[in-house]
CSV table of C-alpha atoms in Angstrom, one decimal:
chain,number,residue,atom,x,y,z
K,1,MET,CA,-84.3,51.4,49.1
K,2,VAL,CA,-83.0,48.8,51.5
K,3,GLN,CA,-84.0,46.0,49.2
K,4,LYS,CA,-82.2,47.5,46.2
K,5,GLN,CA,-79.1,47.9,48.3
K,6,LEU,CA,-79.4,44.2,49.4
K,7,TYR,CA,-79.8,43.1,45.7
K,8,LYS,CA,-76.7,45.1,44.8
K,9,GLU,CA,-74.6,43.5,47.5
K,10,LEU,CA,-76.0,40.1,46.6
K,11,GLY,CA,-75.0,40.6,43.0
K,12,LYS,CA,-71.4,41.6,43.9
K,13,LYS,CA,-71.1,38.4,46.0
K,14,ILE,CA,-72.5,36.3,43.3
K,15,LYS,CA,-70.1,37.8,40.8
K,16,LYS,CA,-67.2,37.2,43.2
K,17,LEU,CA,-68.3,33.6,43.7
K,18,GLU,CA,-68.5,33.1,39.9
K,19,GLU,CA,-64.9,34.5,39.6
K,20,GLU,CA,-63.7,32.3,42.4
K,21,ASN,CA,-65.4,29.3,40.9
K,22,LEU,CA,-63.8,30.0,37.5
K,23,ILE,CA,-60.4,30.3,39.2
K,24,LEU,CA,-61.1,27.0,41.0
K,25,LYS,CA,-62.1,25.3,37.8
K,26,GLN,CA,-58.9,26.5,36.1
K,27,ALA,CA,-56.9,25.2,39.1
K,28,VAL,CA,-58.6,21.9,38.9
K,29,MET,CA,-57.9,21.7,35.2
K,30,GLU,CA,-54.3,22.6,35.7
K,31,GLN,CA,-54.0,20.0,38.4
K,32,LYS,CA,-55.5,17.4,36.2
K,33,LEU,CA,-53.1,18.4,33.4
K,34,TYR,CA,-50.1,18.3,35.7
K,35,LYS,CA,-51.2,14.9,37.0
K,36,GLN,CA,-51.5,13.6,33.4
K,37,ILE,CA,-48.1,15.0,32.5
K,38,PHE,CA,-46.6,13.6,35.7
K,39,LYS,CA,-48.2,10.2,35.1
K,40,GLU,CA,-47.5,9.9,31.3
K,41,SER,CA,-44.1,11.4,31.2
K,42,ASN,CA,-41.2,9.3,29.8
K,43,ASP,CA,-38.9,10.8,32.4
K,44,TYR,CA,-38.5,9.2,35.8
K,45,LEU,CA,-40.4,11.5,38.3
K,46,ALA,CA,-40.7,11.3,42.1
K,47,LEU,CA,-41.4,13.6,45.0
K,48,LEU,CA,-39.6,12.8,48.3
K,49,ASP,CA,-39.6,14.5,51.7
K,50,ARG,CA,-36.6,15.6,53.8
K,51,ASP,CA,-36.5,12.1,55.3
K,52,TYR,CA,-35.8,10.7,51.8
K,53,ARG,CA,-39.3,9.1,51.9
K,54,TYR,CA,-41.2,8.7,48.6
K,55,GLN,CA,-44.5,10.8,48.4
K,56,LEU,CA,-45.2,10.5,44.7
K,57,VAL,CA,-43.8,8.6,41.8
K,58,ASN,CA,-45.0,8.3,38.1
K,59,ASP,CA,-45.6,5.2,36.1
K,60,THR,CA,-42.2,5.4,34.3
K,61,TYR,CA,-40.4,5.4,37.6
K,62,VAL,CA,-42.3,2.4,38.9
K,63,ARG,CA,-42.0,0.5,35.8
K,64,ASN,CA,-38.3,0.9,35.2
K,65,ILE,CA,-37.1,0.1,38.9
K,66,GLY,CA,-39.2,-3.0,38.7
K,67,LYS,CA,-41.3,-2.5,41.9
K,68,LYS,CA,-45.0,-1.8,42.7
K,69,TYR,CA,-46.4,1.5,43.9
K,70,GLU,CA,-47.0,0.1,47.3
K,71,ASP,CA,-43.4,-1.0,47.5
K,72,ILE,CA,-42.2,2.5,46.8
K,73,LEU,CA,-44.7,5.0,48.3
K,74,GLY,CA,-43.9,5.6,52.0
K,75,HIS,CA,-40.6,3.9,51.8
K,76,THR,CA,-37.2,5.6,52.0
K,77,VAL,CA,-34.4,5.6,49.4
K,78,PRO,CA,-32.1,3.4,51.5
K,79,GLU,CA,-34.9,0.8,51.9
K,80,LEU,CA,-35.2,0.6,48.1
K,81,PHE,CA,-31.6,0.8,47.0
K,82,GLY,CA,-29.6,-0.3,50.1
K,83,ASN,CA,-28.0,1.9,52.7
K,84,GLU,CA,-24.4,1.5,51.4
K,85,PHE,CA,-25.4,2.6,47.8
K,86,PHE,CA,-27.5,5.4,49.3
K,87,GLU,CA,-24.7,6.8,51.5
K,88,GLN,CA,-22.0,6.7,48.8
K,89,ASN,CA,-23.9,7.6,45.6
K,90,GLN,CA,-27.2,9.4,46.5
K,91,LYS,CA,-27.1,11.2,49.9
K,92,PRO,CA,-24.4,13.7,49.0
K,93,MET,CA,-26.4,14.9,46.0
K,94,ILE,CA,-29.7,15.0,47.8
K,95,ASP,CA,-28.4,16.8,50.9
K,96,ARG,CA,-27.0,19.5,48.5
K,97,CYS,CA,-30.4,19.8,47.0
K,98,LEU,CA,-32.1,20.0,50.4
K,99,LYS,CA,-29.9,23.1,51.1
K,100,GLY,CA,-31.4,24.8,48.1
K,101,GLU,CA,-29.2,23.8,45.3
K,102,ILE,CA,-30.4,22.3,41.9
K,103,VAL,CA,-28.1,19.3,41.5
K,104,ARG,CA,-27.6,17.6,38.1
K,105,TYR,CA,-25.4,14.7,37.3
K,106,GLN,CA,-25.2,11.6,35.0
K,107,ARG,CA,-24.9,8.0,36.2
K,108,LEU,CA,-24.9,4.4,34.9
K,109,VAL,CA,-27.9,2.8,36.7
K,110,ASP,CA,-28.5,-1.0,36.8
K,111,PHE,CA,-32.3,-1.3,36.5
K,112,GLN,CA,-34.0,-4.6,37.4
K,113,ASN,CA,-36.1,-4.6,34.2
K,114,LEU,CA,-33.9,-2.7,31.7
K,115,GLY,CA,-30.4,-3.5,32.7
K,116,LYS,CA,-27.7,-0.9,32.8
K,117,ARG,CA,-28.8,2.5,31.4
K,118,PHE,CA,-27.3,5.9,31.4
K,119,VAL,CA,-29.5,8.4,33.2
K,120,ASP,CA,-29.4,12.2,33.4
K,121,ILE,CA,-30.7,13.0,37.0
K,122,THR,CA,-31.8,16.3,38.4
K,123,HIS,CA,-32.7,17.0,42.0
K,124,THR,CA,-34.8,20.2,42.5
K,125,PRO,CA,-35.7,21.6,46.0
K,126,TYR,CA,-39.5,21.3,46.7
K,127,LEU,CA,-40.9,24.4,48.6
K,128,ASP,CA,-44.1,24.2,50.6
K,129,GLU,CA,-46.7,27.1,50.8
K,130,SER,CA,-44.5,28.9,53.4
K,131,GLY,CA,-41.5,28.8,51.1
K,132,ILE,CA,-39.6,26.2,53.2
K,133,ILE,CA,-37.8,23.3,51.6
K,134,SER,CA,-39.9,20.3,52.6
K,135,GLY,CA,-38.5,17.9,50.1
K,136,TYR,CA,-37.1,17.4,46.7
K,137,ILE,CA,-38.1,16.4,43.2
K,138,VAL,CA,-36.3,13.7,41.2
K,139,ASN,CA,-36.3,14.0,37.4
K,140,GLY,CA,-34.4,11.2,35.6
K,141,ARG,CA,-34.1,10.9,31.8
K,142,ASP,CA,-32.7,7.9,30.0
K,143,ILE,CA,-29.8,9.1,27.8
K,144,THR,CA,-28.4,5.7,26.9
K,145,ASP,CA,-29.1,6.2,23.2
K,146,ILE,CA,-27.6,9.7,23.3
K,147,LYS,CA,-24.5,8.3,25.1
K,148,SER,CA,-24.2,5.5,22.5
K,149,THR,CA,-24.4,8.2,19.7
K,150,GLU,CA,-21.8,10.4,21.5
K,151,GLU,CA,-19.5,7.4,22.0
K,152,ALA,CA,-19.9,6.3,18.3
K,153,LEU,CA,-19.1,9.9,17.3
K,154,ARG,CA,-16.0,9.9,19.6
K,155,VAL,CA,-14.8,6.6,18.1
K,156,SER,CA,-15.5,7.8,14.6
K,157,GLU,CA,-13.7,11.1,15.2
K,158,LYS,CA,-10.8,9.2,16.7
K,159,ARG,CA,-10.7,6.8,13.8
K,160,HIS,CA,-10.9,9.7,11.2
K,161,ARG,CA,-8.2,11.7,13.1
K,162,LEU,CA,-6.0,8.7,13.2
K,163,LEU,CA,-6.6,8.2,9.5
K,164,ALA,CA,-5.9,11.9,8.8
K,165,GLU,CA,-2.8,11.8,10.8
K,166,ASN,CA,-1.4,8.7,9.1
K,167,THR,CA,-2.4,9.1,5.5
K,168,VAL,CA,0.2,9.9,2.9
K,169,ASP,CA,-1.9,12.8,1.6
K,170,ILE,CA,-2.0,16.2,3.3
K,171,VAL,CA,-5.4,16.7,5.0
K,172,TRP,CA,-6.2,20.3,5.8
K,173,GLN,CA,-8.9,22.9,6.6
K,174,MET,CA,-9.0,26.5,5.7
K,175,ASN,CA,-11.3,29.3,6.7
K,176,LEU,CA,-13.0,31.4,4.0
K,177,ASP,CA,-10.0,33.8,4.1
K,178,LEU,CA,-7.9,30.9,2.8
K,179,GLU,CA,-6.0,30.7,6.1
K,180,PHE,CA,-5.1,27.2,7.3
K,181,THR,CA,-6.8,26.1,10.6
K,182,TYR,CA,-5.7,22.4,10.6
K,183,ILE,CA,-3.2,20.3,8.7
K,184,ASN,CA,-1.9,16.8,9.4
K,185,GLN,CA,1.7,15.4,9.8
K,186,SER,CA,2.0,14.7,6.1
K,187,ILE,CA,2.9,18.4,5.5
K,188,LEU,CA,6.4,17.7,6.8
K,189,PRO,CA,7.7,15.2,4.1
K,190,LEU,CA,5.8,16.9,1.3
K,191,LEU,CA,6.6,20.6,2.0
K,192,GLY,CA,9.1,20.5,4.8
K,193,TYR,CA,6.9,22.3,7.4
K,194,THR,CA,5.6,21.0,10.8
K,195,PRO,CA,1.9,21.4,11.3
K,196,GLU,CA,2.6,24.0,14.0
K,197,GLU,CA,4.5,26.1,11.5
K,198,PHE,CA,1.9,25.8,8.8
K,199,ILE,CA,-1.3,26.4,10.8
K,200,GLY,CA,-2.2,30.0,10.8
K,201,SER,CA,-0.4,30.8,7.5
K,202,LYS,CA,-2.3,31.7,4.4
K,203,LEU,CA,-2.5,30.1,1.1
K,204,SER,CA,-0.9,33.1,-0.6
K,205,GLU,CA,2.4,32.3,1.4
K,206,HIS,CA,2.8,28.9,-0.3
K,207,SER,CA,1.6,29.5,-3.9
K,208,PRO,CA,3.0,31.3,-7.0
K,209,LEU,CA,0.9,34.3,-7.8
K,210,ASP,CA,-0.6,32.9,-11.0
K,211,GLU,CA,-1.5,29.6,-9.2
K,212,LEU,CA,-3.0,31.6,-6.3
K,213,GLU,CA,-5.2,33.5,-8.7
K,214,LYS,CA,-6.3,30.2,-10.3
K,215,ILE,CA,-7.2,28.7,-6.9
K,216,GLN,CA,-9.1,31.8,-5.8
K,217,SER,CA,-11.0,31.7,-9.1
K,218,ILE,CA,-11.9,28.1,-8.6
K,219,PHE,CA,-13.1,28.5,-5.0
K,220,SER,CA,-15.0,31.6,-6.0
K,221,SER,CA,-16.9,29.6,-8.7
K,222,VAL,CA,-17.7,27.0,-6.1
K,223,LEU,CA,-19.1,29.6,-3.7
K,224,GLU,CA,-21.2,31.1,-6.5
K,225,GLU,CA,-22.6,27.7,-7.5
K,226,THR,CA,-23.3,26.5,-4.0
K,227,PRO,CA,-25.2,24.2,-3.2
K,228,ASN,CA,-25.3,22.8,-6.7
K,229,ARG,CA,-21.5,22.5,-6.6
K,230,MET,CA,-19.5,21.8,-3.5
K,231,ASN,CA,-16.3,20.1,-4.7
K,232,ALA,CA,-13.3,21.0,-6.8
K,233,ILE,CA,-10.4,18.8,-8.0
K,234,PHE,CA,-7.5,20.5,-9.7
K,235,GLU,CA,-3.7,20.6,-10.1
K,236,THR,CA,-1.5,23.4,-8.8
K,237,ILE,CA,2.0,24.2,-7.4
K,238,PHE,CA,3.1,24.7,-3.8
K,239,PHE,CA,6.4,26.0,-2.6
K,240,HIS,CA,8.5,23.7,-0.5
K,241,LYS,CA,10.1,25.2,2.6
K,242,ASN,CA,13.4,25.2,0.7
K,243,GLY,CA,11.8,27.2,-2.1
K,244,LYS,CA,11.4,24.4,-4.7
K,245,GLU,CA,8.1,24.0,-6.5
K,246,VAL,CA,6.2,20.8,-5.8
K,247,PRO,CA,3.4,19.8,-8.2
K,248,CYS,CA,0.2,18.9,-6.3
K,249,GLU,CA,-3.3,17.7,-6.8
K,250,ILE,CA,-6.0,19.3,-4.6
K,251,SER,CA,-9.4,17.9,-3.8
K,252,GLY,CA,-11.3,20.5,-1.9
K,253,LYS,CA,-14.9,20.7,-0.5
K,254,LEU,CA,-16.9,23.6,0.8
K,255,ILE,CA,-18.5,22.9,4.2
K,256,LEU,CA,-21.8,24.5,5.1
K,257,ASP,CA,-23.5,25.1,8.4
K,258,ASP,CA,-27.1,24.0,9.3
K,259,GLU,CA,-28.5,27.1,7.5
K,260,GLY,CA,-26.6,26.3,4.3
K,261,LYS,CA,-24.0,29.1,4.8
K,262,PRO,CA,-20.3,28.3,3.9
K,263,ILE,CA,-18.2,28.1,7.0
K,264,TYR,CA,-14.9,26.6,5.9
K,265,ILE,CA,-13.1,24.6,3.2
K,266,GLN,CA,-11.5,21.2,3.8
K,267,GLY,CA,-9.7,18.7,1.6
K,268,ASN,CA,-6.5,16.9,0.8
K,269,THR,CA,-3.4,17.6,-1.2
K,270,ARG,CA,-1.4,14.9,-3.0
K,271,ASN,CA,2.2,15.1,-4.3
K,272,ILE,CA,2.0,14.2,-8.0
K,273,THR,CA,5.7,14.8,-8.9
K,274,GLU,CA,6.1,11.1,-10.0
K,275,ARG,CA,2.9,11.2,-11.9
K,276,LYS,CA,4.0,14.4,-13.7
K,277,PHE,CA,7.3,12.7,-14.6
K,278,ALA,CA,5.3,9.7,-15.9
K,279,GLU,CA,3.0,11.9,-17.8
K,280,ASP,CA,5.9,13.8,-19.5
K,281,ALA,CA,7.6,10.5,-20.3
K,282,LEU,CA,4.3,9.2,-21.8
K,283,ARG,CA,3.8,12.4,-23.7
K,284,GLU,CA,7.3,12.2,-25.1
K,285,SER,CA,6.8,8.5,-25.9
K,286,GLU,CA,3.5,9.4,-27.7
K,287,GLU,CA,5.2,12.1,-29.6
K,288,ASN,CA,8.1,9.8,-30.7
K,289,TYR,CA,5.6,7.2,-31.6
K,290,ARG,CA,3.5,9.7,-33.6
K,291,SER,CA,6.6,11.0,-35.3
K,292,MET,CA,7.6,7.5,-36.2
K,293,MET,CA,4.2,6.7,-37.5
K,294,GLU,CA,4.1,10.0,-39.4
K,295,ALA,CA,7.5,9.4,-41.0
K,296,MET,CA,7.2,5.7,-41.9
K,297,GLU,CA,6.7,4.7,-45.5
K,298,ASP,CA,4.5,1.7,-44.6
K,299,SER,CA,0.8,2.6,-44.4
K,300,ALA,CA,-0.8,2.1,-41.0
K,301,TYR,CA,-4.1,2.7,-39.3
K,302,ILE,CA,-5.6,2.1,-35.8
K,303,CYS,CA,-9.1,0.5,-35.5
K,304,SER,CA,-11.5,0.7,-32.6
K,305,PRO,CA,-13.2,-2.5,-31.0
K,306,ASP,CA,-16.3,-1.7,-33.2
K,307,PHE,CA,-14.2,-1.7,-36.5
K,308,ARG,CA,-14.1,2.2,-36.7
K,309,VAL,CA,-10.9,3.9,-38.0
K,310,ASP,CA,-9.4,6.0,-35.1
K,311,TYR,CA,-6.1,7.0,-36.8
K,312,MET,CA,-4.4,6.9,-40.2
K,313,ASN,CA,-0.8,7.9,-40.8
K,314,PRO,CA,0.1,10.1,-43.8
K,315,ALA,CA,1.2,7.0,-45.9
K,316,MET,CA,-2.2,5.4,-45.4
K,317,ILE,CA,-4.1,8.7,-46.2
K,318,LYS,CA,-2.0,9.0,-49.4
K,319,ARG,CA,-2.7,5.3,-50.3
K,320,ILE,CA,-6.5,5.7,-49.6
K,321,GLY,CA,-6.8,9.2,-51.0
K,322,TYR,CA,-8.6,10.7,-48.0
K,323,GLU,CA,-8.7,10.7,-44.1
K,324,ALA,CA,-11.4,8.2,-43.1
K,325,ILE,CA,-11.6,8.7,-39.3
K,326,GLY,CA,-14.7,7.1,-37.8
K,327,LYS,CA,-15.6,5.0,-40.9
K,328,LEU,CA,-15.7,1.2,-41.0
K,329,CYS,CA,-12.2,-0.3,-41.6
K,330,HIS,CA,-13.4,-3.0,-44.1
K,331,LYS,CA,-15.2,-0.4,-46.1
K,332,VAL,CA,-12.2,1.9,-46.2
K,333,MET,CA,-9.4,-0.6,-46.8
K,334,TYR,CA,-11.1,-3.1,-49.1
K,335,GLY,CA,-14.3,-1.5,-50.3
K,336,ILE,CA,-16.6,-4.2,-48.8
K,337,ASP,CA,-19.7,-3.7,-46.6
K,338,GLU,CA,-19.2,-6.7,-44.4
K,339,LYS,CA,-16.4,-7.9,-42.1
K,340,CYS,CA,-13.6,-9.3,-44.2
K,341,SER,CA,-13.5,-13.1,-44.5
K,342,TRP,CA,-9.8,-13.0,-43.6
K,343,CYS,CA,-10.4,-10.6,-40.6
K,344,VAL,CA,-8.2,-11.2,-37.5
K,345,HIS,CA,-9.9,-8.5,-35.3
K,346,GLU,CA,-11.2,-11.0,-32.7
K,347,SER,CA,-7.8,-12.6,-32.2
K,348,VAL,CA,-6.2,-9.1,-31.8
K,349,MET,CA,-8.9,-8.1,-29.3
K,350,LYS,CA,-7.8,-11.1,-27.2
K,351,GLY,CA,-4.3,-9.7,-27.1
K,352,GLU,CA,-2.7,-11.7,-30.0
K,353,HIS,CA,-0.2,-10.5,-32.6
K,354,VAL,CA,-1.2,-11.7,-36.0
K,355,LYS,CA,0.7,-11.4,-39.3
K,356,THR,CA,-1.1,-12.2,-42.6
K,357,GLU,CA,-0.6,-11.7,-46.4
K,358,ILE,CA,-3.4,-10.8,-48.7
K,359,ILE,CA,-4.0,-9.5,-52.2
K,360,ASN,CA,-6.2,-6.3,-51.8
K,361,PRO,CA,-9.2,-6.6,-54.0
K,362,LEU,CA,-9.1,-2.8,-54.5
K,363,ASP,CA,-5.7,-2.5,-56.1
K,364,SER,CA,-4.8,-6.1,-56.6
K,365,LYS,CA,-1.4,-5.5,-54.8
K,366,THR,CA,0.1,-8.0,-52.4
K,367,TYR,CA,0.5,-6.8,-48.8
K,368,ASN,CA,2.3,-8.2,-45.8
K,369,ILE,CA,0.1,-7.1,-42.8
K,370,SER,CA,1.1,-6.9,-39.2
K,371,ASN,CA,-1.8,-6.6,-36.6
K,372,SER,CA,-1.0,-5.8,-33.0
K,373,PRO,CA,-3.1,-4.9,-30.0
K,374,ILE,CA,-3.0,-1.5,-28.3
K,375,PHE,CA,-3.9,-1.7,-24.6
K,376,HIS,CA,-5.5,1.3,-23.0
K,377,THR,CA,-5.6,2.3,-19.4
K,378,ASP,CA,-9.5,1.9,-19.3
K,379,GLY,CA,-9.1,-1.8,-20.2
K,380,SER,CA,-10.2,-1.4,-23.8
K,381,ILE,CA,-8.1,-2.6,-26.8
K,382,SER,CA,-7.5,-1.1,-30.2
K,383,LYS,CA,-5.9,-2.8,-33.2
K,384,LEU,CA,-2.8,-1.3,-34.9
K,385,THR,CA,-2.5,-2.5,-38.6
K,386,ILE,CA,0.6,-1.9,-40.7
K,387,TYR,CA,0.6,-2.6,-44.4
K,388,ARG,CA,3.8,-3.3,-46.3
K,389,ASP,CA,3.5,-3.5,-50.1
K,390,ILE,CA,5.5,-6.7,-51.2
K,391,THR,CA,4.0,-6.8,-54.7
K,392,ALA,CA,7.4,-6.2,-56.3
K,393,HIS,CA,9.1,-8.6,-53.9
K,394,ARG,CA,6.7,-11.3,-54.8
K,395,GLN,CA,7.2,-10.7,-58.5
K,396,VAL,CA,10.9,-11.0,-58.0
K,397,GLU,CA,10.4,-14.3,-56.2
K,398,GLU,CA,8.2,-15.6,-59.0
K,399,ASP,CA,10.8,-14.5,-61.6
K,400,TYR,CA,13.5,-16.2,-59.5
K,401,GLN,CA,11.5,-19.4,-59.3
K,402,MET,CA,10.9,-19.4,-63.0
K,403,LEU,CA,14.6,-18.9,-63.6
K,404,PHE,CA,15.4,-21.5,-61.0
K,405,HIS,CA,13.3,-24.1,-62.7
K,406,LYS,CA,14.1,-23.2,-66.3
K,407,MET,CA,17.9,-22.8,-66.1
K,408,LEU,CA,20.1,-25.5,-67.7
K,409,ASN,CA,22.7,-25.5,-65.0
K,410,GLY,CA,22.1,-27.8,-62.1
K,411,PHE,CA,21.4,-25.9,-58.9
K,412,ALA,CA,21.2,-26.9,-55.2
K,413,LEU,CA,20.8,-24.9,-52.0
K,414,CYS,CA,22.4,-26.5,-49.0
K,415,GLU,CA,22.8,-25.9,-45.3
K,416,ILE,CA,26.2,-26.7,-43.8
K,417,ILE,CA,26.3,-28.8,-40.6
K,418,CYS,CA,29.4,-28.2,-38.3
K,419,ASP,CA,30.8,-30.0,-35.3
K,420,THR,CA,31.3,-28.3,-31.9
K,421,ALA,CA,34.6,-27.0,-33.1
K,422,GLY,CA,33.0,-25.3,-36.0
K,423,ASN,CA,34.3,-27.7,-38.7
K,424,PRO,CA,32.0,-28.8,-41.6
K,425,ILE,CA,30.9,-32.4,-41.2
K,426,ASP,CA,27.9,-32.7,-43.5
K,427,PHE,CA,25.3,-30.6,-45.4
K,428,ARG,CA,21.6,-30.8,-45.9
K,429,TYR,CA,19.7,-30.2,-49.1
K,430,LEU,CA,17.2,-27.4,-48.9
K,431,ALA,CA,16.2,-27.0,-52.6
K,432,THR,CA,17.2,-28.3,-56.1
K,433,ASN,CA,16.1,-27.4,-59.6
K,434,PRO,CA,15.1,-29.9,-62.4
K,435,ALA,CA,18.5,-29.5,-64.1
K,436,PHE,CA,20.2,-30.8,-60.9
K,437,GLU,CA,17.8,-33.8,-61.0
K,438,ASN,CA,18.8,-34.5,-64.7
K,439,ILE,CA,22.5,-34.3,-64.1
K,440,THR,CA,22.7,-36.2,-60.8
K,441,GLY,CA,19.7,-38.5,-61.2
K,442,LEU,CA,18.6,-37.4,-57.6
K,443,LYS,CA,14.9,-36.5,-57.3
K,444,SER,CA,14.2,-33.4,-55.3
K,445,GLU,CA,11.5,-35.1,-53.3
K,446,ASP,CA,14.0,-37.8,-52.3
K,447,ILE,CA,16.8,-35.6,-51.1
K,448,VAL,CA,15.4,-32.2,-49.8
K,449,GLY,CA,15.5,-32.2,-46.1
K,450,LYS,CA,18.2,-35.0,-45.9
K,451,THR,CA,21.9,-34.7,-45.5
K,452,LEU,CA,24.6,-35.8,-48.0
K,453,LEU,CA,25.9,-38.6,-45.8
K,454,GLU,CA,22.3,-39.9,-45.4
K,455,ILE,CA,21.9,-40.1,-49.1
K,456,ALA,CA,25.4,-41.2,-50.0
K,457,PRO,CA,27.4,-42.4,-46.9
K,458,ASP,CA,30.6,-43.2,-48.9
K,459,THR,CA,30.9,-39.7,-50.3
K,460,GLU,CA,34.5,-38.4,-50.2
K,461,HIS,CA,35.0,-35.8,-47.3
K,462,TYR,CA,36.6,-33.2,-49.5
K,463,TRP,CA,33.2,-32.4,-51.1
K,464,ILE,CA,32.0,-31.4,-47.6
K,465,GLU,CA,35.2,-29.4,-47.0
K,466,ILE,CA,34.8,-27.4,-50.3
K,467,PHE,CA,31.1,-26.6,-49.8
K,468,GLY,CA,31.7,-25.8,-46.1
K,469,LYS,CA,34.4,-23.3,-47.0
K,470,VAL,CA,32.1,-21.5,-49.4
K,471,ALA,CA,29.3,-21.3,-46.8
K,472,LEU,CA,31.6,-20.3,-43.9
K,473,THR,CA,33.7,-17.7,-45.7
K,474,GLY,CA,31.2,-16.4,-48.4
K,475,ASP,CA,33.9,-16.8,-51.0
K,476,PRO,CA,32.8,-18.5,-54.3
K,477,ILE,CA,34.9,-21.4,-55.6
K,478,PHE,CA,35.0,-22.8,-59.1
K,479,PHE,CA,36.4,-26.2,-59.7
K,480,GLU,CA,36.0,-29.3,-61.9
K,481,ASN,CA,35.7,-32.9,-60.8
């Protein structure tokens, strides 16, 4: 019986020892883990007593201050950093910590190995087993990169704000209720409000009802299509403070939070009054140009850089018999499959104006053709070609030439030469017919282009006076000599 009781007590003690051993093993493992974390941490870690003397430091601390373990452990802060620096920069913070306060601050530290670095420093009171503050723990984290990023963001924000405040366009932000939360100084010259007057107002206060409905519809579409669509550019009208309507162009963008939810709208607004005037003037000019082209009797067409017909006026459609938009110009105008041998397309594409005269192989008529470049805003060039049928004119000229050469009367065409006072002093032969040659004995090739006094220097002056009077007054004179 006693032996059984003894075994039972012994079993309890063994179990208790096993439990204590397990707890000890866990404590040892935790201690190893803490040591490993302490040793390998990228933060600067150190334990110091109330005399500011180093008890523990990790590798990062040792490495970055550029000293050995034996030069740190057992030494005080003033010994490492100098008494003046300690008294002015470290002691006030440490003493607050030793009174039970967790102290945190940021400082630019000049390390021996790293140079100047921004460090986020925390002093935490260290309590012994009895709960008394026996020292403090230093935890330092290098935040130089974070500081650089913050500074870059500050500079960028300042630059963008400066840009926003000085741009000609209105830069604004609105919440999802279409209430303005920010607007730059450009609001004043455009709409007559100060930013302070405008911020807090709603879009509905500054837009005609129909335009407001249009804007709401556009932003609703953007919201529905997010994130596939985030931007919208459109024209609208705002009210000036004096009540006048101002045409504007809006470029708006929906801004999302980190979870992809819309939080506000930002954008810019531009005064397009001058552009509207220019568009109206251009539209009127185009309408006038089209009216002129539609009414003119001469046939005309516009050709693209790749020889395709882009436009034909009614006279050209009537002459061709159909509207040939999109077809090759040489096929439509002359019935040939290849580029015309007389084509001036390349010259016109270089910006030249070219006039030609051809006999159309389709109808055997003679045309005077004017080819001009049309310059487009995208930099491309089209060719405007205007046809004038001069078949009858050329026939009259041929008939005139035949009459001129066959007539029995002598005929000469002359150009009168006057002095500075406007008095006739000579004349130049421009053309003569065969009968003139027979009567005078003067050959055309010997006198055309020459003056009377060059041909016959002794000619009486009254001949020049008579012919000069006819040329200058337009009155015919009949006389014999």
